[in-house]
Coordinates of C-alpha atoms and ligand atoms in Angstrom, one line a residue:
X22 CA 127.8 101.1 97.5
X23 CA 125.5 98.6 99.9
X24 CA 123.2 99.6 102.4
X25 CA 123.2 99.6 106.2
X26 CA 121.6 97.2 108.4
X27 CA 118.0 98.3 108.9
X28 CA 117.0 99.7 112.5
X29 CA 120.2 100.4 114.2
X30 CA 121.7 103.6 114.9
X31 CA 124.7 104.2 117.8
X32 CA 123.6 107.1 119.9
X33 CA 125.5 110.5 119.3
X34 CA 125.8 111.3 122.9
X35 CA 123.1 113.6 123.9
X36 CA 125.3 115.0 126.8
X37 CA 127.0 116.6 123.9
X38 CA 125.9 120.6 123.5
X39 CA 123.7 121.1 120.9
X40 CA 125.8 123.3 119.0
X41 CA 128.7 121.3 118.4
X42 CA 126.1 118.4 118.3
X43 CA 128.1 116.0 115.8
X44 CA 126.0 116.2 113.0
X45 CA 125.1 120.1 113.2
X46 CA 126.0 121.1 109.9
X47 CA 129.5 123.0 110.8
X48 CA 130.6 120.2 112.4
X49 CA 129.2 117.3 110.4
X50 CA 130.7 117.5 106.8
X51 CA 127.5 115.9 104.4
X52 CA 128.4 112.1 104.4
X53 CA 129.1 110.7 100.3
X54 CA 125.8 109.8 98.8
X55 CA 126.5 107.0 96.2
X56 CA 125.2 107.5 92.9
X57 CA 122.4 104.4 94.1
X58 CA 120.5 105.0 96.8
X59 CA 121.4 102.4 99.6
X60 CA 118.6 100.9 101.5
X61 CA 118.7 98.8 104.7
X62 CA 115.3 96.7 104.3
X63 CA 113.7 94.8 107.6
X64 CA 112.5 91.7 106.7
X65 CA 109.4 91.7 109.0
X66 CA 107.1 93.3 106.9
X67 CA 106.8 90.4 104.2
X68 CA 107.7 91.1 100.5
X69 CA 109.8 94.3 101.3
X70 CA 112.3 93.2 99.6
X71 CA 111.5 92.2 96.1
X72 CA 110.2 96.2 95.2
X73 CA 113.4 97.5 96.4
X74 CA 115.6 94.7 95.0
X75 CA 113.9 95.5 91.6
X76 CA 114.3 99.6 92.0
X77 CA 117.9 99.3 93.3
X78 CA 119.8 96.1 92.5
X79 CA 119.6 92.9 95.3
X80 CA 123.4 94.2 95.9
X81 CA 122.6 97.7 97.3
X82 CA 119.6 96.3 99.6
X83 CA 120.9 94.8 103.1
X84 CA 118.7 92.7 105.3
X85 CA 118.8 92.6 108.8
X86 CA 117.4 91.1 111.5
X87 CA 117.8 88.9 115.2
X88 CA 115.7 86.3 113.8
X89 CA 117.0 83.7 111.1
X90 CA 115.1 84.8 108.0
X91 CA 113.4 82.1 105.8
X92 CA 115.7 80.1 103.2
X93 CA 114.4 81.9 100.2
X94 CA 115.1 85.6 101.9
X95 CA 118.3 84.7 103.5
X96 CA 119.7 83.1 99.7
X97 CA 118.2 86.3 98.0
X98 CA 120.8 88.9 99.0
X99 CA 123.1 90.1 102.0
X100 CA 121.9 89.2 105.4
X101 CA 123.2 90.2 108.7
X102 CA 122.9 90.0 112.4
X103 CA 121.6 92.8 114.0
X104 CA 120.2 94.0 117.4
X105 CA 119.0 97.3 117.6
X106 CA 120.1 98.0 121.0
X107 CA 123.6 97.1 120.1
X108 CA 124.9 100.5 118.9
X109 CA 128.1 99.8 118.7
X110 CA 128.1 96.9 116.4
X111 CA 125.4 98.6 114.8
X112 CA 127.6 102.0 113.6
X113 CA 130.1 99.8 112.4
X114 CA 127.9 97.9 110.0
X115 CA 126.5 101.5 108.9
X116 CA 129.9 102.9 108.2
X117 CA 131.3 100.0 106.8
X118 CA 128.4 99.4 104.4
X119 CA 128.2 103.4 103.7
X120 CA 124.7 103.6 104.2
X121 CA 122.6 106.2 102.5
X122 CA 119.2 105.0 102.9
X123 CA 117.7 103.4 105.9
X124 CA 113.9 101.8 106.2
X125 CA 113.7 100.8 110.0
X126 CA 111.1 98.7 110.7
X127 CA 112.1 96.8 114.3
X128 CA 109.7 97.1 116.8
X129 CA 107.1 95.2 119.1
X130 CA 103.5 95.8 118.2
X131 CA 100.5 96.4 120.0
X132 CA 99.2 93.7 122.0
X133 CA 102.6 92.2 121.8
X134 CA 104.0 95.3 123.4
X135 CA 101.3 95.5 126.3
X136 CA 102.4 91.9 127.4
X137 CA 105.9 93.6 127.8
X138 CA 105.9 96.7 128.0
X139 CA 109.9 97.3 129.5
X140 CA 111.2 95.4 126.1
X141 CA 108.8 97.2 124.0
X142 CA 110.4 100.5 125.1
X143 CA 113.5 99.6 124.5
X144 CA 113.4 98.1 120.9
X145 CA 110.4 100.9 120.0
X146 CA 112.0 103.8 122.0
X147 CA 115.7 103.7 122.9
X148 CA 116.1 101.6 119.5
X149 CA 114.5 104.1 117.4
X150 CA 115.8 107.2 119.5
X151 CA 119.3 106.6 120.7
X152 CA 120.2 104.2 117.6
X153 CA 117.8 105.0 114.6
X154 CA 117.8 109.0 114.8
X155 CA 121.4 109.5 115.8
X156 CA 123.3 107.8 113.1
X157 CA 120.5 109.1 110.2
X158 CA 121.5 112.2 111.6
X159 CA 125.3 111.7 112.2
X160 CA 125.7 110.1 108.5
X161 CA 123.1 112.4 107.0
X162 CA 121.1 109.1 105.7
X163 CA 117.3 109.6 104.3
X164 CA 115.4 107.8 107.3
X165 CA 112.1 105.8 106.7
X166 CA 110.4 104.7 110.1
X167 CA 106.9 103.5 109.7
X168 CA 104.3 104.6 111.9
X169 CA 100.6 103.4 112.5
X170 CA 97.0 103.6 113.1
X171 CA 97.9 103.1 116.5
X172 CA 99.7 106.5 117.1
X173 CA 96.0 107.4 117.7
X174 CA 93.6 107.0 120.5
X175 CA 90.4 107.4 122.4
X176 CA 90.1 111.2 122.2
X177 CA 91.9 111.6 118.3
X178 CA 88.6 111.8 116.0
X179 CA 88.1 108.5 114.5
X180 CA 86.0 108.5 111.3
X181 CA 87.8 110.3 109.9
X182 CA 91.2 110.5 111.3
X183 CA 92.9 113.2 109.9
X184 CA 96.9 113.7 109.9
X185 CA 97.0 116.4 112.1
X186 CA 94.5 115.7 115.4
X187 CA 95.0 115.0 119.1
X188 CA 97.4 112.1 119.3
X189 CA 97.0 110.6 123.1
X190 CA 97.4 106.5 122.4
X191 CA 96.8 104.0 125.6
X192 CA 99.5 101.6 124.2
X193 CA 103.3 102.0 124.6
X194 CA 103.1 100.6 121.2
X195 CA 101.2 104.0 119.6
X196 CA 103.3 106.0 122.6
X197 CA 106.4 105.4 121.0
X198 CA 105.3 105.7 117.4
X199 CA 103.7 109.5 118.4
X200 CA 107.5 109.8 119.6
X201 CA 109.2 108.7 116.9
X202 CA 106.8 111.0 114.7
X203 CA 107.9 114.0 117.2
X204 CA 111.5 112.9 117.3
X205 CA 111.9 112.3 113.7
X206 CA 110.1 115.8 112.9
X207 CA 112.4 117.4 115.5
X208 CA 115.4 115.9 114.1
X209 CA 114.3 117.1 110.2
X210 CA 113.7 120.4 111.6
X211 CA 116.5 121.1 114.0
X212 CA 119.3 119.0 111.8
X213 CA 118.0 118.9 108.8
X214 CA 117.7 114.9 108.4
X215 CA 115.7 113.5 105.9
X216 CA 113.1 112.1 107.8
X217 CA 110.1 110.4 106.4
X218 CA 106.9 108.4 107.9
X219 CA 104.1 106.6 106.7
X220 CA 101.5 105.5 109.4
X221 CA 100.2 102.4 107.9
X222 CA 96.9 100.7 108.5
X223 CA 96.7 97.2 109.4
X224 CA 99.1 95.3 106.6
X225 CA 97.8 92.2 105.2
X226 CA 100.2 89.6 103.3
X227 CA 100.0 85.9 102.6
X228 CA 103.8 85.3 103.0
X229 CA 103.9 86.2 106.8
X230 CA 102.6 85.2 109.8
X231 CA 100.8 87.9 112.1
X232 CA 103.4 89.5 114.4
X233 CA 101.2 90.3 117.4
X234 CA 99.3 93.2 116.7
X235 CA 95.4 93.9 117.1
X236 CA 94.7 93.6 113.4
X237 CA 96.1 90.1 113.1
X238 CA 92.7 88.4 112.5
X239 CA 92.5 89.9 109.1
X240 CA 95.4 87.8 108.3
X241 CA 95.0 84.7 110.2
X242 CA 91.3 84.2 109.0
X243 CA 92.7 83.4 105.5
X244 CA 94.9 80.7 106.8
X245 CA 92.1 79.0 109.2
X246 CA 89.8 79.2 106.6
X247 CA 92.0 77.4 104.4
X248 CA 93.3 74.8 107.0
X249 CA 90.2 74.3 109.1
X250 CA 87.3 76.3 107.5
X251 CA 86.6 77.6 110.2
X252 CA 87.7 80.9 112.5
X253 CA 87.4 82.3 115.6
X254 CA 87.5 86.2 115.4
X255 CA 89.1 88.0 118.9
X256 CA 87.2 91.5 117.8
X257 CA 83.6 92.0 117.7
X258 CA 82.0 91.8 114.2
X259 CA 81.3 95.2 113.8
X260 CA 84.7 97.0 114.6
X261 CA 85.8 98.8 111.8
X262 CA 89.7 99.6 111.3
X263 CA 91.8 100.9 108.3
X264 CA 93.4 98.1 106.3
X265 CA 96.2 97.9 103.8
X266 CA 97.7 95.0 101.1
X267 CA 101.0 94.7 101.6
X268 CA 101.8 96.0 97.5
X269 CA 100.0 99.0 98.5
X270 CA 102.2 99.6 101.5
X271 CA 105.4 98.7 99.9
X272 CA 104.6 100.8 96.9
X273 CA 104.0 103.9 99.2
X274 CA 106.9 103.4 101.0
X275 CA 109.4 103.2 97.9
X276 CA 106.7 106.7 96.9
X277 CA 107.6 108.7 99.7
X278 CA 111.4 107.9 99.8
X279 CA 111.8 108.7 96.2
X280 CA 109.3 111.9 96.3
X281 CA 111.3 115.1 95.8
X282 CA 111.7 117.1 99.2
X283 CA 110.3 120.2 98.2
X284 CA 106.7 118.0 97.1
X285 CA 106.7 117.1 101.1
X286 CA 104.6 119.6 102.9
X287 CA 104.6 117.1 106.3
X288 CA 107.0 114.5 107.3
X289 CA 104.4 112.1 108.4
X290 CA 101.5 111.3 106.4
X291 CA 98.3 108.6 106.7
X292 CA 98.1 106.3 104.0
X293 CA 94.8 104.6 103.3
X294 CA 93.1 101.8 101.0
X295 CA 90.2 100.3 102.8
X296 CA 88.5 99.9 105.7
X297 CA 86.8 97.0 106.7
X298 CA 84.9 95.0 110.0
X299 CA 85.4 91.3 110.4
X300 CA 82.2 90.8 109.7
X301 CA 82.5 92.3 105.9
X302 CA 86.3 90.5 105.8
X303 CA 84.3 87.4 106.2
X304 CA 81.5 87.3 103.9
X305 CA 83.9 88.1 101.4
X306 CA 86.2 85.1 102.0
X307 CA 83.2 83.0 102.3
X308 CA 82.8 83.7 98.4
X309 CA 86.2 81.6 97.9
X310 CA 85.3 79.3 101.2
X311 CA 81.6 78.8 101.7
X312 CA 82.2 76.5 104.4
X313 CA 83.9 79.0 106.6
X314 CA 82.4 78.9 110.3
X315 CA 82.7 82.5 111.8
X316 CA 82.7 82.8 115.7
X317 CA 83.3 85.3 117.6
X318 CA 85.4 85.3 121.5
X319 CA 86.0 88.6 121.8
X320 CA 89.7 89.4 123.8
X321 CA 89.3 92.8 125.8
X322 CA 92.8 93.9 125.5
X323 CA 92.6 93.9 121.9
X324 CA 89.3 94.6 121.4
X325 CA 89.7 97.9 123.6
X326 CA 93.2 98.9 121.5
X327 CA 90.8 98.3 118.4
X328 CA 88.3 100.9 120.1
X329 CA 90.9 103.0 120.5
X330 CA 92.0 103.6 117.2
X331 CA 90.8 105.4 113.6
X332 CA 88.2 103.6 111.9
X333 CA 88.7 105.5 108.8
X334 CA 91.7 107.3 107.6
X335 CA 91.9 110.4 106.2
X336 CA 95.1 110.4 103.6
X337 CA 94.5 113.6 101.6
X338 CA 97.4 114.9 102.2
X339 CA 99.7 112.0 100.8
X340 CA 97.2 112.1 97.6
X341 CA 98.0 115.8 96.9
X342 CA 101.4 116.3 97.8
X343 CA 103.5 113.1 96.6
X344 CA 100.3 111.3 94.5
X345 CA 99.8 108.6 96.7
X346 CA 96.9 105.9 95.5
X347 CA 95.7 102.6 96.5
X348 CA 95.2 99.7 93.8
X349 CA 93.8 97.3 96.5
X350 CA 90.0 96.9 97.6
X351 CA 88.2 94.9 99.9
X352 CA 87.9 92.0 96.8
X353 CA 90.8 93.3 94.9
X354 CA 92.3 92.1 98.4
X355 CA 90.9 88.6 99.1
X356 CA 91.0 87.8 95.8
X357 CA 94.6 88.5 95.4
X358 CA 95.3 86.6 99.0
X359 CA 93.5 83.5 97.5
X360 CA 95.1 83.7 94.1
X361 CA 98.8 83.3 96.7
X362 CA 97.3 80.8 98.9
X363 CA 94.9 78.9 97.1
X364 CA 91.3 78.4 98.6
X365 CA 90.8 74.9 98.5
X366 CA 90.0 74.4 102.0
X367 CA 90.6 71.2 103.4
X368 CA 87.1 70.4 104.1
X369 CA 86.2 71.3 100.8
X370 CA 89.2 68.8 99.9
X371 CA 87.9 66.3 101.9
X372 CA 84.0 66.3 100.5
Ligands
LIG2 N1 101.9 94.8 110.4 C1 101.1 95.6 110.2 O1 100.1 95.9 110.1 C2 101.5 97.3 110.5 C3 101.3 98.4 110.4 C4 101.6 99.7 110.8 C5 102.9 99.6 111.0 N2 103.9 98.7 111.1 C6 105.0 98.8 111.6 O2 105.8 97.9 110.5 C7 107.2 97.7 111.3 C8 107.3 96.2 110.7 O3 105.6 95.2 111.6 P1 105.6 94.0 111.3 O4 104.2 93.6 111.7 O5 106.3 93.1 110.4 O6 106.1 93.3 112.8 P2 106.7 92.0 113.4 O7 106.6 92.0 114.8 O8 106.5 90.7 112.3 O9 108.7 92.0 112.8 C9 109.1 93.6 113.9 C10 110.6 92.4 113.5 O10 111.3 93.2 114.6 C11 112.4 92.7 114.9 N3 113.0 93.0 116.2 C12 112.5 92.7 117.2 N4 113.4 93.2 118.4 C13 114.4 93.5 118.0 C14 116.1 93.9 118.0 N5 116.2 94.3 119.3 N6 116.6 94.0 117.4 C15 116.1 93.9 115.7 N7 115.1 93.9 115.0 C16 114.1 93.4 116.5 C17 111.7 91.0 114.9 O11 112.9 89.8 114.7 C18 110.7 90.6 114.0 O12 111.2 90.8 112.7 C19 107.0 97.7 113.1 O13 107.5 98.8 112.8 C20 105.2 98.0 113.0 O14 105.1 99.0 114.0 C21 103.4 97.1 110.9
LIG3 C1 97.9 97.9 112.9 C2 99.6 98.0 113.4 O1 100.0 98.4 114.0 C3 99.7 96.6 114.2 N1 99.3 95.4 113.0 C4 98.9 95.9 114.9 O2 97.9 95.9 115.3 O3 99.5 96.4 116.1

């Protein structure tokens, strides 16, 4: 059995009285769960596919997006176009492919969401609520939705930030992610939806371009260091944020999805690996590109967002409940990034 396209769910009409809601157990017979979990993956978190392919087989993983994927992704396994806002098409895809697991990654990130609030609201809330949740519940899917450090705000404890505390984010991105967390947990407790959610730190990978978030600098610095030997950072040098290498992110995501339900005391968990400032990251990068020149031109919008986010994450519940532990710290991250990208900057080559 194959897997559904990621992030799309037809909405079950909210007007239906809860007692006869289509996925109320008495109404909705449990869907057939194939022997192999089938997983829809969104290509946006780079590298997402390979661990899933390894684990479940390429033909059991369907990738979708509204953007054309890179050739190496497109020709590596099933890919389909799917607009998270096109409910009818998505429902057909989910039913025709007999989906059992769904990883929903579509979203507009923090900075790009502030620049287009109506679109962020449509994709991050309408797409998430009126599609992803509804079809997951209607078809008894196991659903993963990533949340973020951005789901906290200036009144949350910042150092460290625990799983359970005040969440009053000041971005449409953060508000939409708290909405996803709360609605996913409501559907779990009210209707038995197997909803699982991780609050990711800033995710860093070598094989993708940043997607318009506040932590993008931690990806861009590697590309600029190699290309020009210069990097202009839009955050202050002392801005500390939780970060994670992509392999740890994907490991945690598969682990939470495969964890036995009885091990989960929560449905939404913080996960953490490291926290660093632009200054600390630059010092580590300069061990590979000594000629790197750092400069700072603070972007007030993204600085204000970063100043409202956690500085350090408390992920003790994830480590206790399902054995989470990270593999990459800052030194490991930088070594791995340069092993992938190469560290001979153009300047060094010219010299
Ligand atoms: N990258 C990070 O640091 C980070 C950290 C925390 C959480 N996350 C979460 O992980 C997910 C992916 O993040 P990312 O950094 O890869 O973001 P990204 O911006 O690179 O990718 C988002 C994807 O959503 C797709 N999309 C947008 N509108 C769509 C629509 N209408 N229908 C279908 N797809 C649509 C885009 O084409 C894009 O491929 C998001 O939910 C984000 O909140 C990311
Ligand atoms: C942190 C994460 O959610 C994303 N990279 C952002 O900065 O918006």
